[in-house]
mmCIF file of C-alpha atoms and ligand atoms in Angstrom:
data_model
loop_
_atom_site.group_PDB
_atom_site.id
_atom_site.type_symbol
_atom_site.label_atom_id
_atom_site.label_comp_id
_atom_site.label_asym_id
_atom_site.label_seq_id
_atom_site.Cartn_x
_atom_site.Cartn_y
_atom_site.Cartn_z
ATOM 1 C CA UNK A 73 -6.060 10.756 23.858
ATOM 2 C CA UNK A 74 -9.061 10.766 26.201
ATOM 3 C CA UNK A 75 -11.681 8.041 26.654
ATOM 4 C CA UNK A 76 -14.103 9.392 24.009
ATOM 5 C CA UNK A 77 -11.342 9.856 21.432
ATOM 6 C CA UNK A 78 -9.849 6.436 22.139
ATOM 7 C CA UNK A 79 -13.226 4.709 21.850
ATOM 8 C CA UNK A 80 -13.918 6.551 18.599
ATOM 9 C CA UNK A 81 -10.474 5.710 17.190
ATOM 10 C CA UNK A 82 -11.075 2.028 17.996
ATOM 11 C CA UNK A 83 -14.595 2.112 16.521
ATOM 12 C CA UNK A 84 -13.403 3.756 13.296
ATOM 13 C CA UNK A 85 -10.422 1.360 13.140
ATOM 14 C CA UNK A 86 -7.897 4.173 13.230
ATOM 15 C CA UNK A 87 -6.521 2.063 16.095
ATOM 16 C CA UNK A 88 -6.910 -1.590 15.181
ATOM 17 C CA UNK A 89 -5.501 -5.048 15.862
ATOM 18 C CA UNK A 90 -6.584 -6.990 18.949
ATOM 19 C CA UNK A 91 -3.414 -6.237 20.924
ATOM 20 C CA UNK A 92 -3.263 -2.558 20.052
ATOM 21 C CA UNK A 93 -6.897 -1.851 20.916
ATOM 22 C CA UNK A 94 -6.363 -3.491 24.310
ATOM 23 C CA UNK A 95 -3.312 -1.357 25.058
ATOM 24 C CA UNK A 96 -5.104 1.799 23.859
ATOM 25 C CA UNK A 97 -8.135 1.061 26.062
ATOM 26 C CA UNK A 98 -5.912 0.435 29.077
ATOM 27 C CA UNK A 99 -3.935 3.635 28.430
ATOM 28 C CA UNK A 100 -7.179 5.642 28.318
ATOM 29 C CA UNK A 101 -8.319 4.186 31.674
ATOM 30 C CA UNK A 102 -4.919 4.902 33.171
ATOM 31 C CA UNK A 103 -5.220 8.546 32.111
ATOM 32 C CA UNK A 104 -8.653 8.816 33.730
ATOM 33 C CA UNK A 105 -7.105 7.656 37.000
ATOM 34 C CA UNK A 106 -3.983 9.800 36.717
ATOM 35 C CA UNK A 107 -5.812 13.038 36.021
ATOM 36 C CA UNK A 108 -8.660 12.544 38.518
ATOM 37 C CA UNK A 109 -9.088 15.071 41.306
ATOM 38 C CA UNK A 110 -12.232 13.656 42.944
ATOM 39 C CA UNK A 111 -12.839 11.310 45.861
ATOM 40 C CA UNK A 112 -12.849 7.503 45.834
ATOM 41 C CA UNK A 113 -16.499 6.940 44.890
ATOM 42 C CA UNK A 114 -16.456 9.546 42.166
ATOM 43 C CA UNK A 115 -13.226 8.089 40.764
ATOM 44 C CA UNK A 116 -14.628 4.557 40.770
ATOM 45 C CA UNK A 117 -17.806 5.752 39.068
ATOM 46 C CA UNK A 118 -15.859 7.625 36.377
ATOM 47 C CA UNK A 119 -13.578 4.634 35.804
ATOM 48 C CA UNK A 120 -16.573 2.336 35.480
ATOM 49 C CA UNK A 121 -18.214 4.691 32.987
ATOM 50 C CA UNK A 122 -14.970 4.985 31.011
ATOM 51 C CA UNK A 123 -14.609 1.200 31.003
ATOM 52 C CA UNK A 124 -18.115 0.709 29.600
ATOM 53 C CA UNK A 125 -17.522 3.362 26.982
ATOM 54 C CA UNK A 126 -14.273 1.751 25.838
ATOM 55 C CA UNK A 127 -15.859 -1.709 25.777
ATOM 56 C CA UNK A 128 -18.725 -0.474 23.601
ATOM 57 C CA UNK A 129 -16.289 0.514 20.823
ATOM 58 C CA UNK A 130 -15.812 -2.970 19.295
ATOM 59 C CA UNK A 131 -17.433 -6.140 20.586
ATOM 60 C CA UNK A 132 -15.403 -9.128 19.412
ATOM 61 C CA UNK A 133 -11.777 -9.028 20.564
ATOM 62 C CA UNK A 134 -11.665 -10.238 24.189
ATOM 63 C CA UNK A 135 -8.233 -8.609 24.477
ATOM 64 C CA UNK A 136 -10.007 -5.304 25.067
ATOM 65 C CA UNK A 137 -12.181 -6.788 27.821
ATOM 66 C CA UNK A 138 -9.243 -8.584 29.442
ATOM 67 C CA UNK A 139 -7.184 -5.391 29.247
ATOM 68 C CA UNK A 140 -9.698 -3.156 30.990
ATOM 69 C CA UNK A 141 -10.469 -5.856 33.583
ATOM 70 C CA UNK A 142 -6.750 -6.118 34.309
ATOM 71 C CA UNK A 143 -6.470 -2.320 34.665
ATOM 72 C CA UNK A 144 -9.328 -2.284 37.191
ATOM 73 C CA UNK A 145 -8.318 -5.437 39.052
ATOM 74 C CA UNK A 146 -8.711 -5.150 42.815
ATOM 75 C CA UNK A 147 -9.780 -1.485 42.922
ATOM 76 C CA UNK A 148 -13.154 -2.138 44.594
ATOM 77 C CA UNK A 149 -11.440 -3.260 47.781
ATOM 78 C CA UNK A 150 -9.398 -0.074 48.174
ATOM 79 C CA UNK A 151 -10.560 2.554 50.589
ATOM 80 C CA UNK A 152 -9.244 5.854 49.333
ATOM 81 C CA UNK A 153 -8.893 7.644 46.014
ATOM 82 C CA UNK A 154 -5.113 7.739 46.114
ATOM 83 C CA UNK A 155 -4.905 3.962 46.486
ATOM 84 C CA UNK A 156 -7.379 3.452 43.617
ATOM 85 C CA UNK A 157 -5.425 5.840 41.411
ATOM 86 C CA UNK A 158 -2.119 4.132 42.184
ATOM 87 C CA UNK A 159 -3.603 0.681 41.621
ATOM 88 C CA UNK A 160 -5.070 1.539 38.208
ATOM 89 C CA UNK A 161 -1.801 3.137 37.113
ATOM 90 C CA UNK A 162 0.245 0.123 38.295
ATOM 91 C CA UNK A 163 -2.174 -2.384 36.800
ATOM 92 C CA UNK A 164 -2.227 -0.531 33.480
ATOM 93 C CA UNK A 165 1.549 -0.265 33.207
ATOM 94 C CA UNK A 166 1.920 -3.922 34.114
ATOM 95 C CA UNK A 167 -0.623 -4.940 31.463
ATOM 96 C CA UNK A 168 1.021 -2.873 28.737
ATOM 97 C CA UNK A 169 4.514 -4.119 29.589
ATOM 98 C CA UNK A 170 3.329 -7.704 29.798
ATOM 99 C CA UNK A 171 1.574 -7.350 26.469
ATOM 100 C CA UNK A 172 4.679 -5.955 24.757
ATOM 101 C CA UNK A 173 6.925 -8.615 26.271
ATOM 102 C CA UNK A 174 4.454 -11.290 25.191
ATOM 103 C CA UNK A 175 4.841 -10.215 21.572
ATOM 104 C CA UNK A 176 8.610 -10.678 21.804
ATOM 105 C CA UNK A 177 8.291 -14.097 23.443
ATOM 106 C CA UNK A 178 5.789 -15.216 20.810
ATOM 107 C CA UNK A 179 8.291 -14.111 18.170
ATOM 108 C CA UNK A 180 11.082 -16.190 19.722
ATOM 109 C CA UNK A 181 8.958 -19.271 20.342
ATOM 110 C CA UNK A 182 7.166 -19.217 16.985
ATOM 111 C CA UNK A 183 10.335 -18.563 14.968
ATOM 112 C CA UNK A 184 11.526 -22.081 15.895
ATOM 113 C CA UNK A 185 8.750 -23.446 13.718
ATOM 114 C CA UNK A 186 10.010 -21.641 10.620
ATOM 115 C CA UNK A 187 12.695 -23.486 8.664
ATOM 116 C CA UNK A 188 15.174 -22.010 6.249
ATOM 117 C CA UNK A 189 13.492 -21.569 2.865
ATOM 118 C CA UNK A 190 9.892 -21.708 4.162
ATOM 119 C CA UNK A 191 6.970 -19.968 2.502
ATOM 120 C CA UNK A 192 4.607 -18.621 5.157
ATOM 121 C CA UNK A 193 1.059 -17.518 4.441
ATOM 122 C CA UNK A 194 -0.549 -14.917 6.693
ATOM 123 C CA UNK A 195 -3.952 -13.232 6.771
ATOM 124 C CA UNK A 196 -4.905 -9.665 7.641
ATOM 125 C CA UNK A 197 -2.400 -7.800 9.828
ATOM 126 C CA UNK A 198 -1.439 -9.506 13.052
ATOM 127 C CA UNK A 199 1.378 -8.065 15.123
ATOM 128 C CA UNK A 200 1.754 -11.420 16.860
ATOM 129 C CA UNK A 201 2.122 -13.332 13.573
ATOM 130 C CA UNK A 202 4.468 -10.672 12.212
ATOM 131 C CA UNK A 203 6.581 -10.874 15.349
ATOM 132 C CA UNK A 204 7.260 -14.547 14.526
ATOM 133 C CA UNK A 205 8.042 -13.843 10.875
ATOM 134 C CA UNK A 206 10.338 -10.912 11.679
ATOM 135 C CA UNK A 207 12.190 -12.879 14.368
ATOM 136 C CA UNK A 208 12.842 -15.779 11.964
ATOM 137 C CA UNK A 209 14.154 -13.284 9.428
ATOM 138 C CA UNK A 210 16.382 -11.644 12.077
ATOM 139 C CA UNK A 211 17.805 -15.073 12.871
ATOM 140 C CA UNK A 212 18.962 -15.262 9.273
ATOM 141 C CA UNK A 213 16.378 -17.762 8.003
ATOM 142 C CA UNK A 214 15.473 -17.227 4.387
ATOM 143 C CA UNK A 215 11.723 -17.064 4.130
ATOM 144 C CA UNK A 216 9.033 -15.743 1.865
ATOM 145 C CA UNK A 217 5.621 -14.516 2.888
ATOM 146 C CA UNK A 218 2.322 -14.662 1.049
ATOM 147 C CA UNK A 219 -0.099 -12.090 2.477
ATOM 148 C CA UNK A 220 -3.809 -11.924 1.761
ATOM 149 C CA UNK A 221 -5.383 -8.607 0.864
ATOM 150 C CA UNK A 222 -8.031 -9.069 3.612
ATOM 151 C CA UNK A 223 -11.090 -7.413 2.195
ATOM 152 C CA UNK A 224 -12.805 -5.134 2.921
ATOM 153 C CA UNK A 225 -10.331 -3.142 5.025
ATOM 154 C CA UNK A 226 -7.286 -4.402 3.113
ATOM 155 C CA UNK A 227 -5.085 -4.730 6.197
ATOM 156 C CA UNK A 228 -2.881 -6.913 3.966
ATOM 157 C CA UNK A 229 -1.433 -3.679 2.613
ATOM 158 C CA UNK A 230 -0.126 -2.793 6.083
ATOM 159 C CA UNK A 231 1.346 -6.297 6.336
ATOM 160 C CA UNK A 232 3.170 -6.229 3.008
ATOM 161 C CA UNK A 233 4.521 -2.730 3.660
ATOM 162 C CA UNK A 234 5.770 -3.762 7.091
ATOM 163 C CA UNK A 235 7.476 -6.880 5.737
ATOM 164 C CA UNK A 236 8.949 -5.119 2.709
ATOM 165 C CA UNK A 237 10.434 -2.483 5.039
ATOM 166 C CA UNK A 238 12.261 -5.306 6.855
ATOM 167 C CA UNK A 239 13.569 -6.664 3.578
ATOM 168 C CA UNK A 240 11.417 -9.812 3.740
ATOM 169 C CA UNK A 241 10.287 -11.068 0.309
ATOM 170 C CA UNK A 242 6.492 -10.813 0.240
ATOM 171 C CA UNK A 243 3.739 -11.507 -2.272
ATOM 172 C CA UNK A 244 0.245 -10.092 -1.916
ATOM 173 C CA UNK A 245 -2.766 -12.074 -3.125
ATOM 174 C CA UNK A 246 -6.527 -11.543 -3.138
ATOM 175 C CA UNK A 247 -8.345 -13.543 -0.491
ATOM 176 C CA UNK A 248 -9.854 -15.845 -3.103
ATOM 177 C CA UNK A 249 -6.416 -16.978 -4.287
ATOM 178 C CA UNK A 250 -5.547 -18.843 -1.075
ATOM 179 C CA UNK A 251 -6.468 -22.309 -2.374
ATOM 180 C CA UNK A 252 -4.539 -21.801 -5.610
ATOM 181 C CA UNK A 253 -1.453 -20.771 -3.695
ATOM 182 C CA UNK A 254 -1.612 -23.299 -0.845
ATOM 183 C CA UNK A 255 0.457 -25.912 -2.690
ATOM 184 C CA UNK A 256 3.493 -23.654 -2.400
ATOM 185 C CA UNK A 257 2.941 -22.819 1.282
ATOM 186 C CA UNK A 258 4.851 -24.535 4.141
ATOM 187 C CA UNK A 259 3.140 -22.918 7.113
ATOM 188 C CA UNK A 260 0.129 -20.690 7.859
ATOM 189 C CA UNK A 261 0.481 -18.120 10.657
ATOM 190 C CA UNK A 262 -2.489 -16.022 11.749
ATOM 191 C CA UNK A 263 -3.346 -13.859 14.747
ATOM 192 C CA UNK A 264 -6.302 -14.026 17.123
ATOM 193 C CA UNK A 265 -8.990 -11.705 18.371
ATOM 194 C CA UNK A 266 -10.451 -14.225 20.812
ATOM 195 C CA UNK A 267 -9.849 -17.869 21.737
ATOM 196 C CA UNK A 268 -12.707 -19.568 23.527
ATOM 197 C CA UNK A 269 -12.446 -22.014 26.420
ATOM 198 C CA UNK A 270 -13.053 -24.867 23.959
ATOM 199 C CA UNK A 271 -10.221 -23.747 21.682
ATOM 200 C CA UNK A 272 -12.235 -22.076 18.938
ATOM 201 C CA UNK A 273 -10.339 -19.263 17.235
ATOM 202 C CA UNK A 274 -12.173 -16.044 16.419
ATOM 203 C CA UNK A 275 -10.134 -14.057 13.913
ATOM 204 C CA UNK A 276 -10.461 -11.922 10.780
ATOM 205 C CA UNK A 277 -13.168 -13.005 8.374
ATOM 206 C CA UNK A 278 -11.758 -15.603 5.988
ATOM 207 C CA UNK A 279 -9.501 -17.239 8.588
ATOM 208 C CA UNK A 280 -11.696 -20.339 8.834
ATOM 209 C CA UNK A 281 -11.595 -20.862 5.057
ATOM 210 C CA UNK A 282 -7.809 -20.630 5.132
ATOM 211 C CA UNK A 283 -7.740 -23.203 7.955
ATOM 212 C CA UNK A 284 -9.892 -25.606 5.909
ATOM 213 C CA UNK A 285 -7.685 -25.182 2.887
ATOM 214 C CA UNK A 286 -4.506 -25.682 4.938
ATOM 215 C CA UNK A 287 -6.034 -28.804 6.464
ATOM 216 C CA UNK A 288 -6.889 -30.182 3.031
ATOM 217 C CA UNK A 289 -3.332 -29.534 1.831
ATOM 218 C CA UNK A 290 -1.781 -30.825 5.107
ATOM 219 C CA UNK A 291 -0.085 -27.494 5.737
ATOM 220 C CA UNK A 292 0.383 -26.693 9.453
ATOM 221 C CA UNK A 293 -1.950 -23.942 10.685
ATOM 222 C CA UNK A 294 -0.557 -21.988 13.649
ATOM 223 C CA UNK A 295 -2.261 -19.245 15.635
ATOM 224 C CA UNK A 296 -0.124 -16.559 17.290
ATOM 225 C CA UNK A 297 -1.892 -15.267 20.376
ATOM 226 C CA UNK A 298 -1.048 -13.603 23.657
ATOM 227 C CA UNK A 299 -2.787 -15.306 26.588
ATOM 228 C CA UNK A 300 -4.958 -12.235 27.178
ATOM 229 C CA UNK A 301 -6.781 -13.105 23.956
ATOM 230 C CA UNK A 302 -8.221 -16.197 25.669
ATOM 231 C CA UNK A 303 -11.759 -15.534 26.816
ATOM 232 C CA UNK A 304 -12.659 -16.207 30.472
ATOM 233 C CA UNK A 305 -16.319 -15.348 29.877
ATOM 234 C CA UNK A 306 -16.728 -18.218 27.414
ATOM 235 C CA UNK A 307 -16.193 -20.539 30.413
ATOM 236 C CA UNK A 308 -19.557 -19.318 31.680
ATOM 237 C CA UNK A 309 -21.386 -19.967 28.433
ATOM 238 C CA UNK A 310 -21.057 -16.526 26.886
ATOM 239 C CA UNK A 311 -20.996 -16.599 23.094
ATOM 240 C CA UNK A 312 -18.547 -14.401 21.212
ATOM 241 C CA UNK A 313 -20.330 -11.567 19.482
ATOM 242 C CA UNK A 314 -19.183 -11.278 15.889
ATOM 243 C CA UNK A 315 -18.983 -7.645 14.851
ATOM 244 C CA UNK A 316 -20.870 -6.664 11.704
ATOM 245 C CA UNK A 317 -19.902 -3.406 10.084
ATOM 246 C CA UNK A 318 -21.619 -1.231 7.506
ATOM 247 C CA UNK A 319 -22.379 -1.961 3.842
ATOM 248 C CA UNK A 320 -20.306 0.989 2.611
ATOM 249 C CA UNK A 321 -17.113 -0.869 3.593
ATOM 250 C CA UNK A 322 -18.011 -3.560 1.029
ATOM 251 C CA UNK A 323 -19.593 -1.675 -1.854
ATOM 252 C CA UNK A 324 -17.793 1.665 -1.582
ATOM 253 C CA UNK A 325 -19.345 4.057 -4.087
ATOM 254 C CA UNK A 326 -20.561 1.282 -6.446
ATOM 255 C CA UNK A 327 -24.140 1.603 -7.615
ATOM 256 C CA UNK A 328 -25.992 -1.075 -5.613
ATOM 257 C CA UNK A 329 -29.739 -0.633 -4.950
ATOM 258 C CA UNK A 330 -30.815 -0.271 -1.322
ATOM 259 C CA UNK A 331 -33.008 -3.368 -1.787
ATOM 260 C CA UNK A 332 -29.835 -5.496 -1.844
ATOM 261 C CA UNK A 333 -28.767 -6.694 1.579
ATOM 262 C CA UNK A 334 -25.031 -6.434 2.083
ATOM 263 C CA UNK A 335 -23.556 -8.326 5.051
ATOM 264 C CA UNK A 336 -20.182 -7.419 6.482
ATOM 265 C CA UNK A 337 -19.232 -9.825 9.290
ATOM 266 C CA UNK A 338 -15.746 -8.897 10.413
ATOM 267 C CA UNK A 339 -14.622 -12.134 12.088
ATOM 268 C CA UNK A 340 -15.284 -15.857 11.807
ATOM 269 C CA UNK A 341 -14.826 -18.962 13.942
ATOM 270 C CA UNK A 342 -12.231 -21.672 13.247
ATOM 271 C CA UNK A 343 -12.819 -24.950 15.129
ATOM 272 C CA UNK A 344 -9.923 -26.365 17.166
ATOM 273 C CA UNK A 345 -9.706 -29.437 14.890
ATOM 274 C CA UNK A 346 -8.187 -27.211 12.214
ATOM 275 C CA UNK A 347 -5.579 -25.606 14.457
ATOM 276 C CA UNK A 348 -2.233 -27.384 14.880
ATOM 277 C CA UNK A 349 -0.933 -25.210 17.658
ATOM 278 C CA UNK A 350 -1.287 -21.846 19.368
ATOM 279 C CA UNK A 351 1.940 -19.908 19.886
ATOM 280 C CA UNK A 352 1.597 -17.991 23.155
ATOM 281 C CA UNK A 353 4.140 -16.219 25.363
ATOM 282 C CA UNK A 354 4.074 -19.242 27.685
ATOM 283 C CA UNK A 355 4.802 -21.716 24.904
ATOM 284 C CA UNK A 356 3.146 -23.653 22.094
ATOM 285 C CA UNK A 357 -0.124 -25.086 23.269
ATOM 286 C CA UNK A 358 -2.731 -27.275 21.599
ATOM 287 C CA UNK A 359 -6.101 -25.509 21.109
ATOM 288 C CA UNK A 360 -7.725 -27.994 23.461
ATOM 289 C CA UNK A 361 -5.570 -26.588 26.295
ATOM 290 C CA UNK A 362 -7.376 -23.241 26.082
ATOM 291 C CA UNK A 363 -9.391 -24.057 29.202
ATOM 292 C CA UNK A 364 -6.173 -24.632 31.168
ATOM 293 C CA UNK A 365 -4.722 -21.334 30.010
ATOM 294 C CA UNK A 366 -7.846 -19.490 31.106
ATOM 295 C CA UNK A 367 -7.982 -21.105 34.516
ATOM 296 C CA UNK A 368 -4.272 -21.295 35.320
ATOM 297 C CA UNK A 369 -2.798 -18.261 33.618
ATOM 298 C CA UNK A 370 -5.593 -15.737 33.740
ATOM 299 C CA UNK A 371 -6.310 -17.118 37.217
ATOM 300 C CA UNK A 372 -9.272 -18.197 39.324
ATOM 301 C CA UNK A 373 -9.380 -14.950 41.177
ATOM 302 C CA UNK A 374 -9.355 -12.964 38.040
ATOM 303 C CA UNK A 375 -12.086 -15.013 36.422
ATOM 304 C CA UNK A 376 -14.497 -15.337 39.303
ATOM 305 C CA UNK A 377 -14.255 -11.728 40.393
ATOM 306 C CA UNK A 378 -14.681 -10.340 36.943
ATOM 307 C CA UNK A 379 -17.009 -12.599 35.090
ATOM 308 C CA UNK A 380 -19.819 -10.067 34.773
HETATM 309 P P1 RI2 B 128 -2.775 -8.601 16.638
HETATM 310 C C1 RI2 B 128 -7.212 -7.931 13.712
HETATM 311 O O1 RI2 B 128 -8.458 -7.373 13.739
HETATM 312 C C2 RI2 B 128 -7.133 -9.200 12.871
HETATM 313 O O2 RI2 B 128 -8.249 -10.035 13.010
HETATM 314 C C3 RI2 B 128 -5.880 -9.789 13.465
HETATM 315 O O3 RI2 B 128 -5.718 -11.144 13.124
HETATM 316 C C4 RI2 B 128 -6.153 -9.575 14.947
HETATM 317 O O4 RI2 B 128 -6.718 -8.269 15.008
HETATM 318 C C5 RI2 B 128 -4.974 -9.762 15.858
HETATM 319 O O5 RI2 B 128 -4.100 -8.707 15.775
HETATM 320 P P2 RI2 B 128 -8.863 -5.907 13.150
HETATM 321 O O6 RI2 B 128 -8.667 -4.934 14.312
HETATM 322 O O7 RI2 B 128 -3.157 -8.356 18.069
HETATM 323 O O8 RI2 B 128 -8.054 -5.544 11.932
HETATM 324 O O9 RI2 B 128 -1.985 -9.862 16.458
HETATM 325 O O10 RI2 B 128 -10.323 -6.064 12.836
HETATM 326 O O11 RI2 B 128 -2.093 -7.388 16.033
#
C-alpha cells in the first residue's frame, strides 16, 4: 500500500485503532524510502511530503505522529541517500517491532490486575485492552467481558467477535447502558489515542462518561497504552485536536432536515483524577507520571528535535 492509499485507508477508517494507524503510517514511509531511486535531497523532500500526507489523515491519535517522527529520526544529519534510506528502514522496523512487543508486555502486566471471576467492561475496540483480557484468559482466569457498542462506528462488534473467537464470555451493550451495568463490573479497561503531559486521556467518545460512572461506583478504571501514545507536543502547550467526522455517520439514511446540526466528535478527554492507573509496556504508572514518561522514555533528544 502506497502513501496515498494508506492515508485514505486511515481517513476512511478501513485501518483504525491508534496502534494500527501508527504502524501503517510507518510502513508507508518505509516503503517510500525502500523504493526511492533519487538523491539525498529528493529523498528527504519526498519523505517529508509523505509524512505530511500521512499525518493529515486523522488528527487526534498522537501514535501516528510519534510513529512517523520515530521513522524519520536522525535522517537530517545523514549525508547521502543510501544512509537516509537505511536509517528510515531501520527506524521503521524498530518502531513496528517495539510496538508489537509493547502490546504483549501490556498484556502480561495488565493481566495481573484481573482476578479469577472478574467482570471487565471495555469500550470501543482497543488492541491494548484486548491484549490484557486475552492474556488473563490464556492464564486460565475465568472472566467475563461487557463491551459497549461504541456508536457511531460500532467498533464494539469487532471487540465481541474477537473475544467470542477466543472463547471468552462476552456481553454487548448499547453505550447508554453503562451506568445500569456498572454495579456488576469489577474493572474497566480502555485503550488510548493520546495521553497528554498532564495525564489527560484522549480516547473514543464516551470514555469520559464511563470513567465518571466507574468513579461513582468505585470500580477501578485502567487505561492500556503503549508509551508512544503519550504526547510530547503537549509539553509545549499544544492542545489535542479532537476529530469531528461527518453527520452521515450518525444519522445514516434517516430523514433529518439539513437545518438540524449534527455533531460527531470522535474522541473525548478524561481527566487524570478519574484514572486509577495506566498499563504501559514499562509498567503500571499513575496518570500524573505522564510527564516523566514523555521526558524519560520518549527522550529529550527526541522531543526537542522533533517538537515542530
Ligand atoms: P488500540 C480507537 O480509535 C479507540 O479510541 C481505541 O480506544 C483506540 O483507537 C486505541 O486503540 P478509532 O481508530 O491502539 O476506532 O489500543 O477511532 O488498538
